[in-house]
Every structure is written in C-alpha cells, then in structure tokens.
Amino acid sequence: MTGEKVDIKKLTEKTINDGGILALLYFDVHGNNKDAMVQMATAFIGKIVKEKGVVYALGEIDEPMENDGMLSTSIELKVLTVDFLTLTKLCADYSPFSLEILKPNDIHLPIDMIHELLLSISTTTLNYKKYILDKVASEEEKQNYALQIKNKVELGKKLLEKKGD
C-alpha cells in the first residue's frame, strides 16, 4: 500500500458492516524511568497492531505521573478488529483495565463463533492455571493436575468420537 492514502472512515465503516468491532481499550504502565515507559508503551501498541485480525490500532499515551516514587501512566488504544473474537482474544492476552465498544451498537454472533470464543477463553484460563500451579503447587498437586489434564484429553477424544457417530 505504499503511496496509497487510506480513508480510515470508509475502512472503519466497511469493517464494521462486515462484522468488525471498534473499541477503546485502556492499559496501565508502571516503572521508574519515564523514557523507558514511553518506549515500552509504544512497543506495546506496535505489538497489538500486528496481531491477527487487527485492522488498525491508534494509541495515546498519557503523561506519566509520580506516586510514592513509582511512575504510572495509561494507554488509550482505539482498535478496529475484524470480529468480536479478535477483540476477545486481545482482552484475554493483554488484560486491559477498562474497555468501551464504540461501534456497532449491537453484536450478533453465529453459534460457531460463540463456540470458538468460549473455547478461546477456556484455553486462556487453562494456561493461566497451569502457569500458576507450576509456580506455587507442590509436586503432589502438580501430578494431580497433570492427571486431570490427561483425563480431560481423553474425555475430549470420546466426545469427538461420539459426535462423529
């Protein structure tokens, strides 16, 4: 797209008409060095822009404030995604402290997308649980959890076989 001028308004309208979502996401950043925080926030925005399903993202970084020797700031990120699932994955992966859906006013999802959405949330939660358990659980608890996961896989296989019949 070198040299082409993109009409953001038309792109936004077309994407939303095709099932896209325009939202504001708010993130917090903390540190001791103002320049490093701004660089980190800028890199963070750049990372989100490259995520699959993100059409564009425009970020605004607030001026860092000092409180008890710690600097804090927030990022307001206007993001256009191709669908609700992409927005959900961004929220699961990056944990905004607040959000606002700007457009559309109503969201209608086909059942297959709802299935994918719920499985995505389930997978993210499972990964967090696994990480936490790896850090704080005893060996016995880790072995018990591994057995639960093995049983989950077996149950999943049985469900797939049952569904195939």
GROMACS .gro file of N, CA, C and O in nm, residues 31-100:
model
  280
   31GLY      N    1   0.654   0.207   3.612
   31GLY     CA    2   0.800   0.195   3.608
   31GLY      C    3   0.867   0.307   3.684
   31GLY      O    4   0.802   0.387   3.750
   32ASN      N    5   1.002   0.315   3.668
   32ASN     CA    6   1.078   0.419   3.737
   32ASN      C    7   1.140   0.519   3.640
   32ASN      O    8   1.193   0.620   3.681
   33ASN      N    9   1.137   0.488   3.511
   33ASN     CA   10   1.201   0.572   3.411
   33ASN      C   11   1.099   0.614   3.306
   33ASN      O   12   1.045   0.529   3.234
   34LYS      N   13   1.074   0.746   3.298
   34LYS     CA   14   0.972   0.798   3.208
   34LYS      C   15   0.998   0.760   3.063
   34LYS      O   16   0.907   0.713   2.993
   35ASP      N   17   1.121   0.778   3.015
   35ASP     CA   18   1.152   0.747   2.875
   35ASP      C   19   1.133   0.599   2.845
   35ASP      O   20   1.078   0.562   2.741
   36ALA      N   21   1.177   0.514   2.937
   36ALA     CA   22   1.163   0.369   2.918
   36ALA      C   23   1.015   0.330   2.915
   36ALA      O   24   0.974   0.244   2.836
   37MET      N   25   0.934   0.395   2.998
   37MET     CA   26   0.790   0.365   3.000
   37MET      C   27   0.724   0.403   2.868
   37MET      O   28   0.643   0.328   2.815
   38VAL      N   29   0.760   0.519   2.816
   38VAL     CA   30   0.702   0.564   2.689
   38VAL      C   31   0.746   0.470   2.576
   38VAL      O   32   0.664   0.432   2.490
   39GLN      N   33   0.873   0.429   2.577
   39GLN     CA   34   0.920   0.334   2.476
   39GLN      C   35   0.847   0.200   2.488
   39GLN      O   36   0.808   0.141   2.388
   40MET      N   37   0.829   0.153   2.610
   40MET     CA   38   0.759   0.027   2.633
   40MET      C   39   0.614   0.038   2.586
   40MET      O   40   0.561  -0.053   2.521
   41ALA      N   41   0.548   0.148   2.617
   41ALA     CA   42   0.409   0.168   2.575
   41ALA      C   43   0.398   0.174   2.423
   41ALA      O   44   0.307   0.117   2.364
   42THR      N   45   0.493   0.240   2.360
   42THR     CA   46   0.494   0.249   2.213
   42THR      C   47   0.513   0.111   2.151
   42THR      O   48   0.444   0.075   2.055
   43ALA      N   49   0.605   0.034   2.206
   43ALA     CA   50   0.628  -0.102   2.156
   43ALA      C   51   0.504  -0.190   2.178
   43ALA      O   52   0.469  -0.272   2.093
   44PHE      N   53   0.439  -0.170   2.292
   44PHE     CA   54   0.317  -0.245   2.323
   44PHE      C   55   0.209  -0.218   2.219
   44PHE      O   56   0.146  -0.311   2.167
   45ILE      N   57   0.189  -0.092   2.184
   45ILE     CA   58   0.091  -0.056   2.081
   45ILE      C   59   0.130  -0.119   1.948
   45ILE      O   60   0.047  -0.176   1.877
   46GLY      N   61   0.259  -0.113   1.914
   46GLY     CA   62   0.308  -0.173   1.790
   46GLY      C   63   0.283  -0.323   1.785
   46GLY      O   64   0.252  -0.378   1.678
   47LYS      N   65   0.293  -0.389   1.899
   47LYS     CA   66   0.269  -0.534   1.905
   47LYS      C   67   0.122  -0.565   1.877
   47LYS      O   68   0.090  -0.657   1.803
   48ILE      N   69   0.032  -0.487   1.935
   48ILE     CA   70  -0.112  -0.509   1.914
   48ILE      C   71  -0.150  -0.484   1.769
   48ILE      O   72  -0.230  -0.558   1.711
   49VAL      N   73  -0.091  -0.382   1.708
   49VAL     CA   74  -0.120  -0.351   1.568
   49VAL      C   75  -0.093  -0.472   1.478
   49VAL      O   76  -0.164  -0.494   1.379
   50LYS      N   77   0.007  -0.553   1.513
   50LYS     CA   78   0.047  -0.666   1.430
   50LYS      C   79  -0.033  -0.794   1.458
   50LYS      O   80  -0.015  -0.894   1.390
   51GLU      N   81  -0.122  -0.791   1.559
   51GLU     CA   82  -0.199  -0.911   1.592
   51GLU      C   83  -0.294  -0.947   1.478
   51GLU      O   84  -0.351  -0.858   1.413
   52LYS      N   85  -0.313  -1.076   1.458
   52LYS     CA   86  -0.404  -1.125   1.355
   52LYS      C   87  -0.545  -1.074   1.385
   52LYS      O   88  -0.592  -1.082   1.499
   53GLY      N   89  -0.611  -1.019   1.284
   53GLY     CA   90  -0.747  -0.971   1.300
   53GLY      C   91  -0.759  -0.825   1.339
   53GLY      O   92  -0.869  -0.771   1.346
   54VAL      N   93  -0.644  -0.759   1.365
   54VAL     CA   94  -0.646  -0.616   1.396
   54VAL      C   95  -0.629  -0.539   1.265
   54VAL      O   96  -0.531  -0.558   1.193
   55VAL      N   97  -0.727  -0.456   1.234
   55VAL     CA   98  -0.723  -0.376   1.111
   55VAL      C   99  -0.634  -0.254   1.134
   55VAL      O  100  -0.547  -0.224   1.053
   56TYR      N  101  -0.657  -0.186   1.246
   56TYR     CA  102  -0.569  -0.077   1.287
   56TYR      C  103  -0.584  -0.054   1.437
   56TYR      O  104  -0.681  -0.096   1.498
   57ALA      N  105  -0.484   0.011   1.493
   57ALA     CA  106  -0.487   0.049   1.634
   57ALA      C  107  -0.414   0.182   1.647
   57ALA      O  108  -0.303   0.197   1.595
   58LEU      N  109  -0.478   0.276   1.714
   58LEU     CA  110  -0.419   0.408   1.736
   58LEU      C  111  -0.412   0.431   1.886
   58LEU      O  112  -0.514   0.427   1.955
   59GLY      N  113  -0.291   0.453   1.935
   59GLY     CA  114  -0.274   0.467   2.079
   59GLY      C  115  -0.235   0.606   2.122
   59GLY      O  116  -0.168   0.678   2.050
   60GLU      N  117  -0.280   0.642   2.241
   60GLU     CA  118  -0.244   0.768   2.304
   60GLU      C  119  -0.188   0.736   2.442
   60GLU      O  120  -0.254   0.669   2.521
   61ILE      N  121  -0.068   0.782   2.468
   61ILE     CA  122  -0.001   0.755   2.595
   61ILE      C  123  -0.010   0.880   2.681
   61ILE      O  124   0.035   0.988   2.639
   62ASP      N  125  -0.070   0.867   2.799
   62ASP     CA  126  -0.080   0.981   2.890
   62ASP      C  127   0.057   1.013   2.949
   62ASP      O  128   0.145   0.927   2.958
   63GLU      N  129   0.071   1.136   2.994
   63GLU     CA  130   0.194   1.179   3.062
   63GLU      C  131   0.208   1.100   3.192
   63GLU      O  132   0.114   1.094   3.272
   64PRO      N  133   0.322   1.035   3.215
   64PRO     CA  134   0.341   0.960   3.340
   64PRO      C  135   0.331   1.050   3.463
   64PRO      O  136   0.375   1.164   3.462
   65MET      N  137   0.269   0.996   3.570
   65MET     CA  138   0.255   1.066   3.697
   65MET      C  139   0.337   0.991   3.802
   65MET      O  140   0.348   0.869   3.796
   66GLU      N  141   0.393   1.066   3.897
   66GLU     CA  142   0.469   1.002   4.005
   66GLU      C  143   0.383   0.991   4.129
   66GLU      O  144   0.309   1.081   4.165
   67ASN      N  145   0.393   0.873   4.194
   67ASN     CA  146   0.321   0.849   4.318
   67ASN      C  147   0.406   0.756   4.403
   67ASN      O  148   0.431   0.642   4.365
   68ASP      N  149   0.454   0.805   4.516
   68ASP     CA  150   0.538   0.727   4.608
   68ASP      C  151   0.661   0.668   4.539
   68ASP      O  152   0.696   0.552   4.559
   69GLY      N  153   0.725   0.748   4.453
   69GLY     CA  154   0.847   0.704   4.387
   69GLY      C  155   0.826   0.616   4.265
   69GLY      O  156   0.921   0.576   4.198
   70MET      N  157   0.701   0.583   4.233
   70MET     CA  158   0.670   0.499   4.117
   70MET      C  159   0.599   0.584   4.013
   70MET      O  160   0.513   0.666   4.047
   71LEU      N  161   0.637   0.566   3.887
   71LEU     CA  162   0.571   0.636   3.778
   71LEU      C  163   0.460   0.547   3.722
   71LEU      O  164   0.478   0.425   3.710
   72SER      N  165   0.348   0.609   3.688
   72SER     CA  166   0.236   0.536   3.629
   72SER      C  167   0.178   0.617   3.515
   72SER      O  168   0.174   0.740   3.521
   73THR      N  169   0.133   0.547   3.414
   73THR     CA  170   0.065   0.612   3.303
   73THR      C  171  -0.039   0.516   3.247
   73THR      O  172  -0.045   0.400   3.286
   74SER      N  173  -0.120   0.567   3.156
   74SER     CA  174  -0.217   0.481   3.091
   74SER      C  175  -0.209   0.500   2.941
   74SER      O  176  -0.162   0.603   2.892
   75ILE      N  177  -0.256   0.398   2.872
   75ILE     CA  178  -0.262   0.400   2.725
   75ILE      C  179  -0.409   0.388   2.688
   75ILE      O  180  -0.479   0.299   2.737
   76GLU      N  181  -0.454   0.478   2.604
   76GLU     CA  182  -0.588   0.466   2.545
   76GLU      C  183  -0.566   0.417   2.403
   76GLU      O  184  -0.499   0.484   2.324
   77LEU      N  185  -0.619   0.301   2.372
   77LEU     CA  186  -0.595   0.240   2.241
   77LEU      C  187  -0.727   0.222   2.168
   77LEU      O  188  -0.815   0.149   2.214
   78LYS      N  189  -0.742   0.295   2.057
   78LYS     CA  190  -0.860   0.276   1.972
   78LYS      C  191  -0.822   0.166   1.874
   78LYS      O  192  -0.723   0.179   1.800
   79VAL      N  193  -0.899   0.058   1.874
   79VAL     CA  194  -0.865  -0.058   1.792
   79VAL      C  195  -0.986  -0.101   1.710
   79VAL      O  196  -1.098  -0.103   1.760
   80LEU      N  197  -0.959  -0.132   1.584
   80LEU     CA  198  -1.060  -0.186   1.494
   80LEU      C  199  -1.022  -0.330   1.465
   80LEU      O  200  -0.912  -0.355   1.415
   81THR      N  201  -1.111  -0.422   1.499
   81THR     CA  202  -1.085  -0.564   1.475
   81THR      C  203  -1.184  -0.616   1.372
   81THR      O  204  -1.293  -0.560   1.356
   82VAL      N  205  -1.146  -0.724   1.307
   82VAL     CA  206  -1.234  -0.781   1.204
   82VAL      C  207  -1.358  -0.848   1.263
   82VAL      O  208  -1.457  -0.864   1.194
   83ASP      N  209  -1.351  -0.886   1.392
   83ASP     CA  210  -1.466  -0.951   1.454
   83ASP      C  211  -1.455  -0.946   1.606
   83ASP      O  212  -1.353  -0.904   1.662
   84PHE      N  213  -1.560  -0.991   1.670
   84PHE     CA  214  -1.566  -0.991   1.816
   84PHE      C  215  -1.466  -1.089   1.876
   84PHE      O  216  -1.410  -1.064   1.982
   85LEU      N  217  -1.443  -1.201   1.808
   85LEU     CA  218  -1.348  -1.300   1.856
   85LEU      C  219  -1.208  -1.238   1.869
   85LEU      O  220  -1.140  -1.260   1.969
   86THR      N  221  -1.166  -1.161   1.771
   86THR     CA  222  -1.035  -1.095   1.777
   86THR      C  223  -1.027  -1.002   1.896
   86THR      O  224  -0.927  -1.001   1.969
   87LEU      N  225  -1.132  -0.923   1.919
   87LEU     CA  226  -1.134  -0.833   2.034
   87LEU      C  227  -1.125  -0.911   2.164
   87LEU      O  228  -1.052  -0.874   2.255
   88THR      N  229  -1.197  -1.021   2.172
   88THR     CA  230  -1.194  -1.106   2.292
   88THR      C  231  -1.054  -1.159   2.316
   88THR      O  232  -1.004  -1.157   2.430
   89LYS      N  233  -0.987  -1.205   2.212
   89LYS     CA  234  -0.850  -1.257   2.226
   89LYS      C  235  -0.755  -1.147   2.271
   89LYS      O  236  -0.666  -1.172   2.353
   90LEU      N  237  -0.772  -1.025   2.219
   90LEU     CA  238  -0.688  -0.914   2.264
   90LEU      C  239  -0.708  -0.890   2.413
   90LEU      O  240  -0.611  -0.869   2.487
   91CYS      N  241  -0.833  -0.892   2.457
   91CYS     CA  242  -0.861  -0.871   2.600
   91CYS      C  243  -0.802  -0.982   2.685
   91CYS      O  244  -0.744  -0.956   2.791
   92ALA      N  245  -0.812  -1.106   2.638
   92ALA     CA  246  -0.758  -1.219   2.714
   92ALA      C  247  -0.606  -1.214   2.719
   92ALA      O  248  -0.545  -1.243   2.823
   93ASP      N  249  -0.543  -1.178   2.608
   93ASP     CA  250  -0.397  -1.178   2.601
   93ASP      C  251  -0.332  -1.056   2.665
   93ASP      O  252  -0.221  -1.065   2.717
   94TYR      N  253  -0.397  -0.940   2.661
   94TYR     CA  254  -0.332  -0.816   2.705
   94TYR      C  255  -0.396  -0.752   2.829
   94TYR      O  256  -0.344  -0.654   2.881
   95SER      N  257  -0.509  -0.800   2.875
   95SER     CA  258  -0.573  -0.758   3.000
   95SER      C  259  -0.589  -0.606   3.017
   95SER      O  260  -0.530  -0.546   3.107
   96PRO      N  261  -0.671  -0.543   2.934
   96PRO     CA  262  -0.696  -0.400   2.959
   96PRO      C  263  -0.768  -0.383   3.092
   96PRO      O  264  -0.841  -0.472   3.135
   97PHE      N  265  -0.747  -0.268   3.158
   97PHE     CA  266  -0.816  -0.246   3.285
   97PHE      C  267  -0.956  -0.191   3.263
   97PHE      O  268  -1.040  -0.192   3.353
   98SER      N  269  -0.984  -0.145   3.140
   98SER     CA  270  -1.118  -0.099   3.105
   98SER      C  271  -1.132  -0.104   2.953
   98SER      O  272  -1.032  -0.108   2.881
   99LEU      N  273  -1.257  -0.104   2.906
   99LEU     CA  274  -1.280  -0.101   2.762
   99LEU      C  275  -1.417  -0.043   2.735
   99LEU      O  276  -1.504  -0.040   2.822
  100GLU      N  277  -1.434   0.003   2.611
  100GLU     CA  278  -1.561   0.056   2.566
  100GLU      C  279  -1.578   0.021   2.419
  100GLU      O  280  -1.490   0.052   2.338
   0.00000   0.00000   0.00000
